mmCIF file of C-alpha atoms and ligand atoms in Angstrom:
data_model
loop_
_atom_site.group_PDB
_atom_site.id
_atom_site.type_symbol
_atom_site.label_atom_id
_atom_site.label_comp_id
_atom_site.label_asym_id
_atom_site.label_seq_id
_atom_site.Cartn_x
_atom_site.Cartn_y
_atom_site.Cartn_z
ATOM 1 C CA UNK A 66 -8.715 14.569 2.714
ATOM 2 C CA UNK A 67 -7.507 11.815 5.222
ATOM 3 C CA UNK A 68 -7.600 9.132 2.822
ATOM 4 C CA UNK A 69 -6.630 4.743 4.034
ATOM 5 C CA UNK A 70 -6.043 2.347 1.033
ATOM 6 C CA UNK A 71 -6.662 -0.743 1.902
ATOM 7 C CA UNK A 72 -6.816 -4.364 0.656
ATOM 8 C CA UNK A 73 -4.138 -7.237 0.174
ATOM 9 C CA UNK A 74 -0.979 -7.149 -1.482
ATOM 10 C CA UNK A 75 -1.244 -7.118 -5.239
ATOM 11 C CA UNK A 76 -4.618 -5.494 -4.804
ATOM 12 C CA UNK A 77 -3.278 -2.562 -6.469
ATOM 13 C CA UNK A 78 -3.219 0.055 -4.022
ATOM 14 C CA UNK A 79 0.437 1.454 -5.178
ATOM 15 C CA UNK A 80 -1.367 2.170 -8.728
ATOM 16 C CA UNK A 81 -4.219 3.756 -7.465
ATOM 17 C CA UNK A 82 -2.471 5.712 -4.629
ATOM 18 C CA UNK A 83 -0.717 7.283 -7.421
ATOM 19 C CA UNK A 84 -3.950 8.396 -9.160
ATOM 20 C CA UNK A 85 -5.508 9.921 -6.359
ATOM 21 C CA UNK A 86 -2.413 11.931 -5.497
ATOM 22 C CA UNK A 87 -1.985 13.035 -9.621
ATOM 23 C CA UNK A 88 -5.652 13.966 -8.972
ATOM 24 C CA UNK A 89 -6.203 15.580 -5.249
ATOM 25 C CA UNK A 90 -2.657 16.988 -4.853
ATOM 26 C CA UNK A 91 -2.265 15.492 -2.114
ATOM 27 C CA UNK A 92 1.159 13.012 -1.028
ATOM 28 C CA UNK A 93 1.026 8.985 -1.004
ATOM 29 C CA UNK A 94 2.706 7.613 2.039
ATOM 30 C CA UNK A 95 3.260 3.748 1.460
ATOM 31 C CA UNK A 96 4.776 2.321 4.471
ATOM 32 C CA UNK A 97 6.074 -0.500 1.849
ATOM 33 C CA UNK A 98 8.145 2.437 0.281
ATOM 34 C CA UNK A 99 9.667 3.924 3.198
ATOM 35 C CA UNK A 100 10.959 0.430 4.226
ATOM 36 C CA UNK A 101 12.447 -0.261 1.372
ATOM 37 C CA UNK A 102 14.219 2.686 0.801
ATOM 38 C CA UNK A 103 15.829 1.932 4.266
ATOM 39 C CA UNK A 104 16.608 -1.385 3.476
ATOM 40 C CA UNK A 105 18.185 -0.013 0.096
ATOM 41 C CA UNK A 106 19.994 2.179 1.711
ATOM 42 C CA UNK A 107 21.285 -0.027 4.568
ATOM 43 C CA UNK A 108 19.726 1.974 7.444
ATOM 44 C CA UNK A 109 19.429 0.360 10.727
ATOM 45 C CA UNK A 110 15.818 0.395 10.844
ATOM 46 C CA UNK A 111 15.786 -1.003 7.251
ATOM 47 C CA UNK A 112 18.205 -4.149 8.036
ATOM 48 C CA UNK A 113 15.885 -4.784 11.364
ATOM 49 C CA UNK A 114 12.693 -4.428 8.954
ATOM 50 C CA UNK A 115 14.348 -6.951 5.830
ATOM 51 C CA UNK A 116 14.180 -10.009 7.914
ATOM 52 C CA UNK A 117 10.196 -9.730 8.444
ATOM 53 C CA UNK A 118 10.010 -8.957 4.783
ATOM 54 C CA UNK A 119 11.941 -11.124 3.176
ATOM 55 C CA UNK A 120 9.534 -14.066 5.023
ATOM 56 C CA UNK A 121 6.366 -12.176 3.811
ATOM 57 C CA UNK A 122 5.928 -11.541 7.451
ATOM 58 C CA UNK A 123 4.980 -8.136 9.130
ATOM 59 C CA UNK A 124 7.566 -5.780 10.553
ATOM 60 C CA UNK A 125 6.947 -5.059 14.493
ATOM 61 C CA UNK A 126 3.721 -2.381 15.127
ATOM 62 C CA UNK A 127 5.966 -0.519 17.518
ATOM 63 C CA UNK A 128 8.766 0.716 13.969
ATOM 64 C CA UNK A 129 5.394 1.952 11.846
ATOM 65 C CA UNK A 130 3.890 3.488 14.477
ATOM 66 C CA UNK A 131 7.242 5.082 14.760
ATOM 67 C CA UNK A 132 7.422 5.909 11.081
ATOM 68 C CA UNK A 133 3.986 7.141 10.791
ATOM 69 C CA UNK A 134 4.432 9.327 13.445
ATOM 70 C CA UNK A 135 6.722 11.293 12.096
ATOM 71 C CA UNK A 136 5.555 11.634 8.660
ATOM 72 C CA UNK A 137 1.594 12.653 9.660
ATOM 73 C CA UNK A 138 3.451 15.479 11.250
ATOM 74 C CA UNK A 139 5.000 16.928 7.980
ATOM 75 C CA UNK A 140 4.067 20.019 6.756
ATOM 76 C CA UNK A 141 2.808 18.119 3.330
ATOM 77 C CA UNK A 142 0.156 16.428 5.010
ATOM 78 C CA UNK A 143 -1.484 19.327 5.994
ATOM 79 C CA UNK A 144 -3.882 19.216 3.406
ATOM 80 C CA UNK A 145 -4.901 15.724 3.632
ATOM 81 C CA UNK A 146 -2.261 12.423 2.314
ATOM 82 C CA UNK A 147 -3.235 8.805 1.268
ATOM 83 C CA UNK A 148 -2.036 5.646 3.261
ATOM 84 C CA UNK A 149 -0.891 2.808 1.420
ATOM 85 C CA UNK A 150 -0.069 -0.520 3.940
ATOM 86 C CA UNK A 151 -1.126 1.383 6.843
ATOM 87 C CA UNK A 152 -2.267 0.750 9.126
ATOM 88 C CA UNK A 153 -2.199 -3.233 8.654
ATOM 89 C CA UNK A 154 -2.726 -4.447 11.955
ATOM 90 C CA UNK A 155 -5.541 -3.361 14.994
ATOM 91 C CA UNK A 156 -2.836 -2.004 17.286
ATOM 92 C CA UNK A 157 -1.276 0.450 13.979
ATOM 93 C CA UNK A 158 -5.296 1.745 13.715
ATOM 94 C CA UNK A 159 -5.872 2.554 17.168
ATOM 95 C CA UNK A 160 -2.322 4.205 17.211
ATOM 96 C CA UNK A 161 -3.348 5.764 14.135
ATOM 97 C CA UNK A 162 -6.519 6.977 15.139
ATOM 98 C CA UNK A 163 -4.504 7.745 18.698
ATOM 99 C CA UNK A 164 -2.058 9.955 16.669
ATOM 100 C CA UNK A 165 -4.592 11.919 14.557
ATOM 101 C CA UNK A 166 -6.564 12.757 17.089
ATOM 102 C CA UNK A 167 -3.337 14.563 19.139
ATOM 103 C CA UNK A 168 -3.647 16.756 15.397
ATOM 104 C CA UNK A 169 -7.056 17.217 15.869
ATOM 105 C CA UNK A 170 -7.363 15.202 12.136
ATOM 106 C CA UNK A 171 -9.685 12.380 11.116
ATOM 107 C CA UNK A 172 -9.847 10.149 8.401
ATOM 108 C CA UNK A 173 -12.660 10.448 6.419
ATOM 109 C CA UNK A 174 -12.289 7.223 4.389
ATOM 110 C CA UNK A 175 -10.917 3.805 4.252
ATOM 111 C CA UNK A 176 -11.272 2.714 0.603
ATOM 112 C CA UNK A 177 -11.293 -1.504 0.542
ATOM 113 C CA UNK A 178 -10.082 -2.710 -2.468
ATOM 114 C CA UNK A 179 -11.574 -6.495 -3.460
ATOM 115 C CA UNK A 180 -9.067 -8.962 -5.795
ATOM 116 C CA UNK A 181 -10.040 -12.407 -5.691
ATOM 117 C CA UNK A 182 -6.883 -14.371 -4.075
ATOM 118 C CA UNK A 183 -6.187 -16.287 -7.438
ATOM 119 C CA UNK A 184 -5.982 -13.214 -8.935
ATOM 120 C CA UNK A 185 -3.752 -11.715 -6.578
ATOM 121 C CA UNK A 186 -0.975 -14.349 -6.572
ATOM 122 C CA UNK A 187 -0.966 -14.187 -10.756
ATOM 123 C CA UNK A 188 -1.059 -9.951 -10.244
ATOM 124 C CA UNK A 189 2.455 -10.677 -7.739
ATOM 125 C CA UNK A 190 4.507 -13.404 -9.573
ATOM 126 C CA UNK A 191 4.397 -11.054 -12.596
ATOM 127 C CA UNK A 192 5.121 -7.736 -11.103
ATOM 128 C CA UNK A 193 8.333 -5.960 -12.530
ATOM 129 C CA UNK A 194 9.725 -2.600 -11.287
ATOM 130 C CA UNK A 195 11.680 -0.166 -12.789
ATOM 131 C CA UNK A 196 15.152 0.324 -10.484
ATOM 132 C CA UNK A 197 15.214 3.653 -11.698
ATOM 133 C CA UNK A 198 11.723 5.906 -11.805
ATOM 134 C CA UNK A 199 9.773 3.086 -10.098
ATOM 135 C CA UNK A 200 6.963 2.606 -12.839
ATOM 136 C CA UNK A 201 5.490 -0.685 -12.921
ATOM 137 C CA UNK A 202 4.750 -3.027 -15.768
ATOM 138 C CA UNK A 203 3.319 -6.695 -15.205
ATOM 139 C CA UNK A 204 4.880 -10.014 -17.842
ATOM 140 C CA UNK A 205 1.154 -10.294 -18.438
ATOM 141 C CA UNK A 206 -1.122 -7.152 -18.955
ATOM 142 C CA UNK A 207 1.553 -4.911 -19.155
ATOM 143 C CA UNK A 208 4.840 -5.991 -20.426
ATOM 144 C CA UNK A 209 7.447 -3.448 -20.997
ATOM 145 C CA UNK A 210 8.105 -2.629 -25.481
ATOM 146 C CA UNK A 211 11.855 -3.903 -24.755
ATOM 147 C CA UNK A 212 12.648 -6.962 -22.521
ATOM 148 C CA UNK A 213 13.874 -6.110 -18.881
ATOM 149 C CA UNK A 214 14.179 -1.852 -19.661
ATOM 150 C CA UNK A 215 11.749 0.694 -18.917
ATOM 151 C CA UNK A 216 9.286 2.071 -21.364
ATOM 152 C CA UNK A 217 9.598 5.317 -19.252
ATOM 153 C CA UNK A 218 13.551 6.284 -18.687
ATOM 154 C CA UNK A 219 15.209 3.084 -19.665
ATOM 155 C CA UNK A 220 15.926 1.860 -16.723
ATOM 156 C CA UNK A 221 16.280 -1.900 -15.513
ATOM 157 C CA UNK A 222 13.242 -3.741 -13.816
ATOM 158 C CA UNK A 223 13.659 -5.990 -11.364
ATOM 159 C CA UNK A 224 11.331 -8.266 -9.022
ATOM 160 C CA UNK A 225 10.538 -7.923 -5.772
ATOM 161 C CA UNK A 226 12.240 -10.321 -3.413
ATOM 162 C CA UNK A 227 9.057 -10.368 -1.685
ATOM 163 C CA UNK A 228 7.109 -11.501 -5.000
ATOM 164 C CA UNK A 229 8.759 -14.607 -5.209
ATOM 165 C CA UNK A 230 6.149 -17.613 -4.928
ATOM 166 C CA UNK A 231 7.407 -19.055 -1.819
ATOM 167 C CA UNK A 232 7.235 -15.127 -0.062
ATOM 168 C CA UNK A 233 3.271 -14.140 -1.775
ATOM 169 C CA UNK A 234 1.815 -17.149 0.154
ATOM 170 C CA UNK A 235 3.396 -15.952 3.670
ATOM 171 C CA UNK A 236 2.171 -12.399 2.701
ATOM 172 C CA UNK A 237 -1.542 -13.534 1.203
ATOM 173 C CA UNK A 238 -1.792 -15.225 4.519
ATOM 174 C CA UNK A 239 0.063 -12.581 7.128
ATOM 175 C CA UNK A 240 -2.891 -10.083 5.218
ATOM 176 C CA UNK A 241 -6.093 -12.917 6.068
ATOM 177 C CA UNK A 242 -4.752 -13.548 9.734
ATOM 178 C CA UNK A 243 -3.131 -9.811 10.638
ATOM 179 C CA UNK A 244 -4.593 -7.385 8.731
ATOM 180 C CA UNK A 245 -8.097 -8.023 7.116
ATOM 181 C CA UNK A 246 -9.677 -7.927 10.836
ATOM 182 C CA UNK A 247 -9.424 -3.975 10.073
ATOM 183 C CA UNK A 248 -12.554 -4.465 7.709
ATOM 184 C CA UNK A 249 -14.325 -4.886 10.778
ATOM 185 C CA UNK A 250 -13.173 -2.305 12.495
ATOM 186 C CA UNK A 251 -13.851 0.507 9.685
ATOM 187 C CA UNK A 252 -17.036 -0.476 9.141
ATOM 188 C CA UNK A 253 -17.658 -0.175 12.642
ATOM 189 C CA UNK A 254 -16.640 3.132 12.562
ATOM 190 C CA UNK A 255 -18.578 3.793 9.053
ATOM 191 C CA UNK A 256 -16.012 4.832 7.068
ATOM 192 C CA UNK A 257 -15.231 1.720 5.336
ATOM 193 C CA UNK A 258 -16.091 1.901 1.582
ATOM 194 C CA UNK A 259 -15.641 -1.663 -0.742
ATOM 195 C CA UNK A 260 -14.500 -0.854 -4.274
ATOM 196 C CA UNK A 261 -13.889 -3.916 -6.814
ATOM 197 C CA UNK A 262 -10.212 -3.932 -7.980
ATOM 198 C CA UNK A 263 -10.818 -6.657 -10.572
ATOM 199 C CA UNK A 264 -11.408 -4.107 -13.335
ATOM 200 C CA UNK A 265 -8.783 -1.898 -15.353
ATOM 201 C CA UNK A 266 -6.866 0.791 -13.618
ATOM 202 C CA UNK A 267 -9.003 3.878 -15.113
ATOM 203 C CA UNK A 268 -12.057 1.897 -14.387
ATOM 204 C CA UNK A 269 -11.430 1.218 -10.623
ATOM 205 C CA UNK A 270 -10.007 4.773 -10.166
ATOM 206 C CA UNK A 271 -13.364 6.567 -11.832
ATOM 207 C CA UNK A 272 -15.041 4.435 -9.117
ATOM 208 C CA UNK A 273 -12.586 5.836 -6.527
ATOM 209 C CA UNK A 274 -13.137 9.331 -8.279
ATOM 210 C CA UNK A 275 -17.060 8.890 -7.717
ATOM 211 C CA UNK A 276 -16.267 8.132 -3.776
ATOM 212 C CA UNK A 277 -13.979 10.726 -3.507
ATOM 213 C CA UNK A 278 -15.764 13.462 -4.912
ATOM 214 C CA UNK A 279 -18.891 12.654 -2.989
ATOM 215 C CA UNK A 280 -17.279 13.387 0.308
HETATM 216 P P1 AMP B 466 3.718 -3.403 0.726
HETATM 217 O O1 AMP B 466 4.772 -2.885 -0.190
HETATM 218 O O2 AMP B 466 2.919 -2.513 1.534
HETATM 219 O O3 AMP B 466 2.874 -4.630 0.231
HETATM 220 O O4 AMP B 466 4.651 -3.676 2.006
HETATM 221 C C1 AMP B 466 5.964 -4.638 1.968
HETATM 222 C C2 AMP B 466 6.380 -5.122 2.989
HETATM 223 O O5 AMP B 466 6.644 -4.136 4.122
HETATM 224 C C3 AMP B 466 5.509 -5.786 3.900
HETATM 225 O O6 AMP B 466 4.708 -7.277 3.485
HETATM 226 C C4 AMP B 466 5.712 -5.571 5.538
HETATM 227 O O7 AMP B 466 7.128 -6.640 5.769
HETATM 228 C C5 AMP B 466 6.613 -4.555 5.812
HETATM 229 N N1 AMP B 466 5.284 -3.654 6.061
HETATM 230 C C6 AMP B 466 4.471 -2.519 5.016
HETATM 231 N N2 AMP B 466 3.904 -1.717 5.997
HETATM 232 C C7 AMP B 466 3.835 -2.928 6.886
HETATM 233 C C8 AMP B 466 2.554 -2.096 7.960
HETATM 234 N N3 AMP B 466 2.221 -0.939 8.241
HETATM 235 N N4 AMP B 466 3.117 -3.223 9.226
HETATM 236 C C9 AMP B 466 3.999 -4.376 9.055
HETATM 237 N N5 AMP B 466 4.891 -3.991 8.110
HETATM 238 C C10 AMP B 466 4.735 -3.694 6.487
#
Protein backbone atom coordinates (compact mmCIF):
# COMPACT_ATOMS: atom_id res chain seq x y z
CA UNK A 1 0.00 0.00 0.00
CA UNK A 2 1.50 3.32 -1.08
CA UNK A 3 0.03 6.11 1.01
CA UNK A 4 0.48 9.88 1.27
CA UNK A 5 -0.61 11.42 4.56
CA UNK A 6 -1.53 14.97 3.78
CA UNK A 7 -2.60 17.89 5.94
CA UNK A 8 -1.44 21.09 7.65
CA UNK A 9 1.23 21.13 10.35
CA UNK A 10 -0.33 19.89 13.59
CA UNK A 11 -3.04 17.80 11.89
CA UNK A 12 -1.63 14.64 13.48
CA UNK A 13 0.12 13.18 10.43
CA UNK A 14 3.07 11.86 12.43
CA UNK A 15 0.85 10.25 15.07
CA UNK A 16 -1.41 8.58 12.52
CA UNK A 17 1.54 7.52 10.35
CA UNK A 18 2.99 5.68 13.34
CA UNK A 19 -0.32 3.85 13.87
CA UNK A 20 -0.56 2.90 10.20
CA UNK A 21 3.05 1.77 10.13
CA UNK A 22 2.58 -0.52 13.16
CA UNK A 23 -0.74 -1.94 12.00
CA UNK A 24 0.05 -2.43 8.32
CA UNK A 25 3.79 -3.14 8.64
CA UNK A 26 4.97 -0.55 6.16
CA UNK A 27 7.67 2.09 6.77
CA UNK A 28 6.83 5.61 7.89
CA UNK A 29 8.81 8.11 5.84
CA UNK A 30 8.73 11.57 7.37
CA UNK A 31 10.72 14.18 5.46
CA UNK A 32 10.58 16.43 8.55
CA UNK A 33 12.22 13.67 10.65
CA UNK A 34 14.86 13.03 7.96
CA UNK A 35 15.70 16.75 7.85
CA UNK A 36 15.76 17.05 11.67
CA UNK A 37 18.15 14.06 11.86
CA UNK A 38 20.44 15.83 9.40
CA UNK A 39 20.26 19.07 11.41
CA UNK A 40 21.07 17.14 14.61
CA UNK A 41 24.04 15.41 12.98
CA UNK A 42 25.30 18.68 11.47
CA UNK A 43 25.41 17.33 7.89
CA UNK A 44 25.78 19.71 4.96
CA UNK A 45 22.16 19.05 4.03
CA UNK A 46 21.05 19.67 7.62
CA UNK A 47 22.90 22.99 7.83
CA UNK A 48 21.29 24.14 4.59
CA UNK A 49 17.80 22.94 5.60
CA UNK A 50 17.92 24.52 9.06
CA UNK A 51 17.84 28.05 7.63
CA UNK A 52 14.46 27.37 6.04
CA UNK A 53 13.02 25.21 8.83
CA UNK A 54 13.74 27.82 11.50
CA UNK A 55 11.76 30.37 9.52
CA UNK A 56 8.80 28.05 8.85
CA UNK A 57 9.58 28.00 5.14
CA UNK A 58 9.91 25.07 2.76
CA UNK A 59 13.32 23.57 2.04
CA UNK A 60 14.00 23.81 -1.75
CA UNK A 61 12.28 21.19 -3.90
CA UNK A 62 15.46 19.71 -5.38
CA UNK A 63 16.72 18.79 -1.89
CA UNK A 64 13.48 17.00 -0.98
CA UNK A 65 13.13 15.28 -4.33
CA UNK A 66 16.65 13.86 -3.92
CA UNK A 67 15.83 12.60 -0.41
CA UNK A 68 12.63 10.87 -1.55
CA UNK A 69 14.22 9.39 -4.66
CA UNK A 70 16.92 7.72 -2.51
CA UNK A 71 14.50 6.58 0.18
CA UNK A 72 11.88 4.96 -2.06
CA UNK A 73 14.40 2.62 -3.66
CA UNK A 74 15.26 1.08 -0.27
CA UNK A 75 14.11 -2.57 -0.08
CA UNK A 76 11.77 -1.93 2.88
CA UNK A 77 9.58 0.13 0.53
CA UNK A 78 8.85 -2.84 -1.72
CA UNK A 79 5.51 -3.59 -0.05
CA UNK A 80 4.49 0.00 0.45
CA UNK A 81 5.14 3.02 2.64
CA UNK A 82 3.51 6.04 4.23
CA UNK A 83 4.80 9.42 3.11
CA UNK A 84 4.37 12.05 5.84
CA UNK A 85 5.22 15.63 4.94
CA UNK A 86 5.95 14.93 1.27
CA UNK A 87 4.88 16.19 -1.24
CA UNK A 88 4.44 19.81 -0.14
CA UNK A 89 4.46 21.52 -3.56
CA UNK A 90 3.04 20.69 -6.99
CA UNK A 91 6.61 20.37 -8.24
CA UNK A 92 7.34 17.72 -5.56
CA UNK A 93 4.13 15.87 -6.47
CA UNK A 94 5.07 15.83 -10.18
CA UNK A 95 8.53 14.52 -9.24
CA UNK A 96 6.95 11.81 -7.07
CA UNK A 97 4.77 10.67 -10.00
CA UNK A 98 7.87 10.40 -12.16
CA UNK A 99 9.87 8.51 -9.50
CA UNK A 100 7.00 6.05 -8.96
CA UNK A 101 6.47 5.58 -12.68
CA UNK A 102 10.14 4.68 -13.09
CA UNK A 103 9.77 2.14 -10.28
CA UNK A 104 6.59 0.73 -11.89
CA UNK A 105 4.50 1.85 -8.90
CA UNK A 106 1.74 4.33 -8.15
CA UNK A 107 0.02 5.95 -5.17
CA UNK A 108 -3.01 4.14 -3.79
CA UNK A 109 -4.46 6.91 -1.68
CA UNK A 110 -3.85 10.42 -0.35
CA UNK A 111 -5.40 10.83 3.10
CA UNK A 112 -6.15 14.50 3.73
CA UNK A 113 -6.40 15.07 7.49
CA UNK A 114 -8.56 18.13 8.14
CA UNK A 115 -8.27 20.28 11.29
CA UNK A 116 -9.32 23.95 11.62
CA UNK A 117 -6.55 26.60 11.89
CA UNK A 118 -7.38 27.71 15.48
CA UNK A 119 -6.98 24.15 16.73
CA UNK A 120 -3.70 23.70 14.84
CA UNK A 121 -2.12 26.62 16.71
CA UNK A 122 -3.20 25.20 20.10
CA UNK A 123 -1.92 21.75 19.14
CA UNK A 124 1.46 22.92 17.83
CA UNK A 125 2.28 25.39 20.61
CA UNK A 126 1.62 22.76 23.32
CA UNK A 127 3.46 19.92 21.60
CA UNK A 128 6.48 18.43 23.39
CA UNK A 129 8.70 15.60 22.14
CA UNK A 130 10.99 13.16 23.92
CA UNK A 131 14.61 13.87 22.99
CA UNK A 132 15.42 10.18 23.49
CA UNK A 133 12.59 8.05 22.02
CA UNK A 134 10.59 10.62 20.02
CA UNK A 135 7.30 10.04 21.90
CA UNK A 136 4.85 12.93 21.52
CA UNK A 137 3.09 14.78 24.35
CA UNK A 138 0.83 17.80 24.64
CA UNK A 139 0.93 20.11 27.66
CA UNK A 140 -2.89 20.29 27.73
CA UNK A 141 -4.25 17.18 25.97
CA UNK A 142 -1.71 14.45 26.84
CA UNK A 143 0.75 15.76 29.44
CA UNK A 144 3.50 13.51 30.82
CA UNK A 145 2.99 12.33 34.43
CA UNK A 146 6.18 14.14 35.46
CA UNK A 147 6.84 17.65 34.12
CA UNK A 148 9.32 17.63 31.22
CA UNK A 149 10.05 13.87 31.49
CA UNK A 150 9.01 11.13 29.07
CA UNK A 151 6.66 8.48 30.57
CA UNK A 152 8.00 5.83 28.18
CA UNK A 153 11.78 6.13 28.66
CA UNK A 154 12.49 8.90 31.17
CA UNK A 155 14.07 11.08 28.45
CA UNK A 156 13.93 14.87 28.54
CA UNK A 157 11.06 16.54 26.65
CA UNK A 158 11.73 19.47 24.33
CA UNK A 159 9.80 21.87 22.14
CA UNK A 160 10.65 21.91 18.44
CA UNK A 161 12.11 25.30 17.46
CA UNK A 162 9.48 25.62 14.76
CA UNK A 163 6.65 24.96 17.25
CA UNK A 164 7.30 28.38 18.80
CA UNK A 165 4.38 30.74 18.28
CA UNK A 166 6.04 33.12 15.78
CA UNK A 167 7.16 30.28 13.47
CA UNK A 168 3.80 28.45 13.65
CA UNK A 169 2.06 31.38 11.95
CA UNK A 170 4.56 31.26 9.07
CA UNK A 171 4.26 27.47 8.73
CA UNK A 172 0.48 27.72 8.41
CA UNK A 173 0.83 30.48 5.84
CA UNK A 174 3.37 28.39 3.89
CA UNK A 175 0.94 25.45 4.01
CA UNK A 176 -2.00 27.52 2.77
CA UNK A 177 -0.02 29.14 -0.06
CA UNK A 178 2.21 26.34 -1.31
CA UNK A 179 0.87 23.00 -0.08
CA UNK A 180 -2.94 23.27 0.04
CA UNK A 181 -3.16 23.48 -3.80
CA UNK A 182 -2.21 19.78 -3.80
CA UNK A 183 -5.72 18.97 -2.55
CA UNK A 184 -7.09 19.90 -5.99
CA UNK A 185 -4.19 18.10 -7.68
CA UNK A 186 -4.99 14.77 -6.00
CA UNK A 187 -8.77 15.26 -6.16
CA UNK A 188 -8.41 15.43 -9.92
CA UNK A 189 -6.48 12.15 -9.86
CA UNK A 190 -9.36 10.69 -7.84
CA UNK A 191 -7.19 9.35 -5.01
CA UNK A 192 -7.94 11.97 -2.33
CA UNK A 193 -9.92 10.95 0.76
CA UNK A 194 -10.77 13.54 3.45
CA UNK A 195 -10.41 12.46 7.08
CA UNK A 196 -11.82 14.47 10.00
CA UNK A 197 -8.73 14.98 12.18
CA UNK A 198 -10.46 16.70 15.11
CA UNK A 199 -11.42 13.60 17.15
CA UNK A 200 -9.40 11.37 19.45
CA UNK A 201 -6.29 9.69 17.97
CA UNK A 202 -8.02 6.26 18.14
CA UNK A 203 -11.15 7.53 16.38
CA UNK A 204 -9.22 9.23 13.60
CA UNK A 205 -7.24 6.02 13.13
CA UNK A 206 -10.46 3.95 12.89
CA UNK A 207 -11.63 6.23 10.05
CA UNK A 208 -8.28 5.76 8.33
CA UNK A 209 -8.43 2.00 8.88
CA UNK A 210 -11.83 1.76 7.24
CA UNK A 211 -10.48 3.60 4.17
CA UNK A 212 -7.34 1.45 3.94
CA UNK A 213 -9.20 -1.82 4.46
CA UNK A 214 -11.49 -0.98 1.56
CA UNK A 215 -8.76 -0.17 -0.95
P1 LIG B 1 7.36 18.64 9.45
O1 LIG B 1 8.02 17.87 10.52
O2 LIG B 1 6.74 17.76 8.39
O3 LIG B 1 6.38 19.66 9.99
O4 LIG B 1 8.51 19.47 8.69
C1 LIG B 1 9.29 20.42 9.38
C2 LIG B 1 9.95 21.38 8.40
O5 LIG B 1 10.81 20.64 7.52
C3 LIG B 1 9.00 22.13 7.47
O6 LIG B 1 8.45 23.29 8.06
C4 LIG B 1 9.93 22.44 6.28
O7 LIG B 1 10.78 23.51 6.58
C5 LIG B 1 10.77 21.18 6.20
N1 LIG B 1 10.15 20.16 5.30
C6 LIG B 1 9.69 18.93 5.64
N2 LIG B 1 9.20 18.29 4.58
C7 LIG B 1 9.36 19.13 3.52
C8 LIG B 1 9.04 19.07 2.14
N3 LIG B 1 8.43 18.00 1.59
N4 LIG B 1 9.36 20.14 1.36
C9 LIG B 1 9.98 21.22 1.86
N5 LIG B 1 10.29 21.37 3.16
C10 LIG B 1 9.99 20.33 3.99
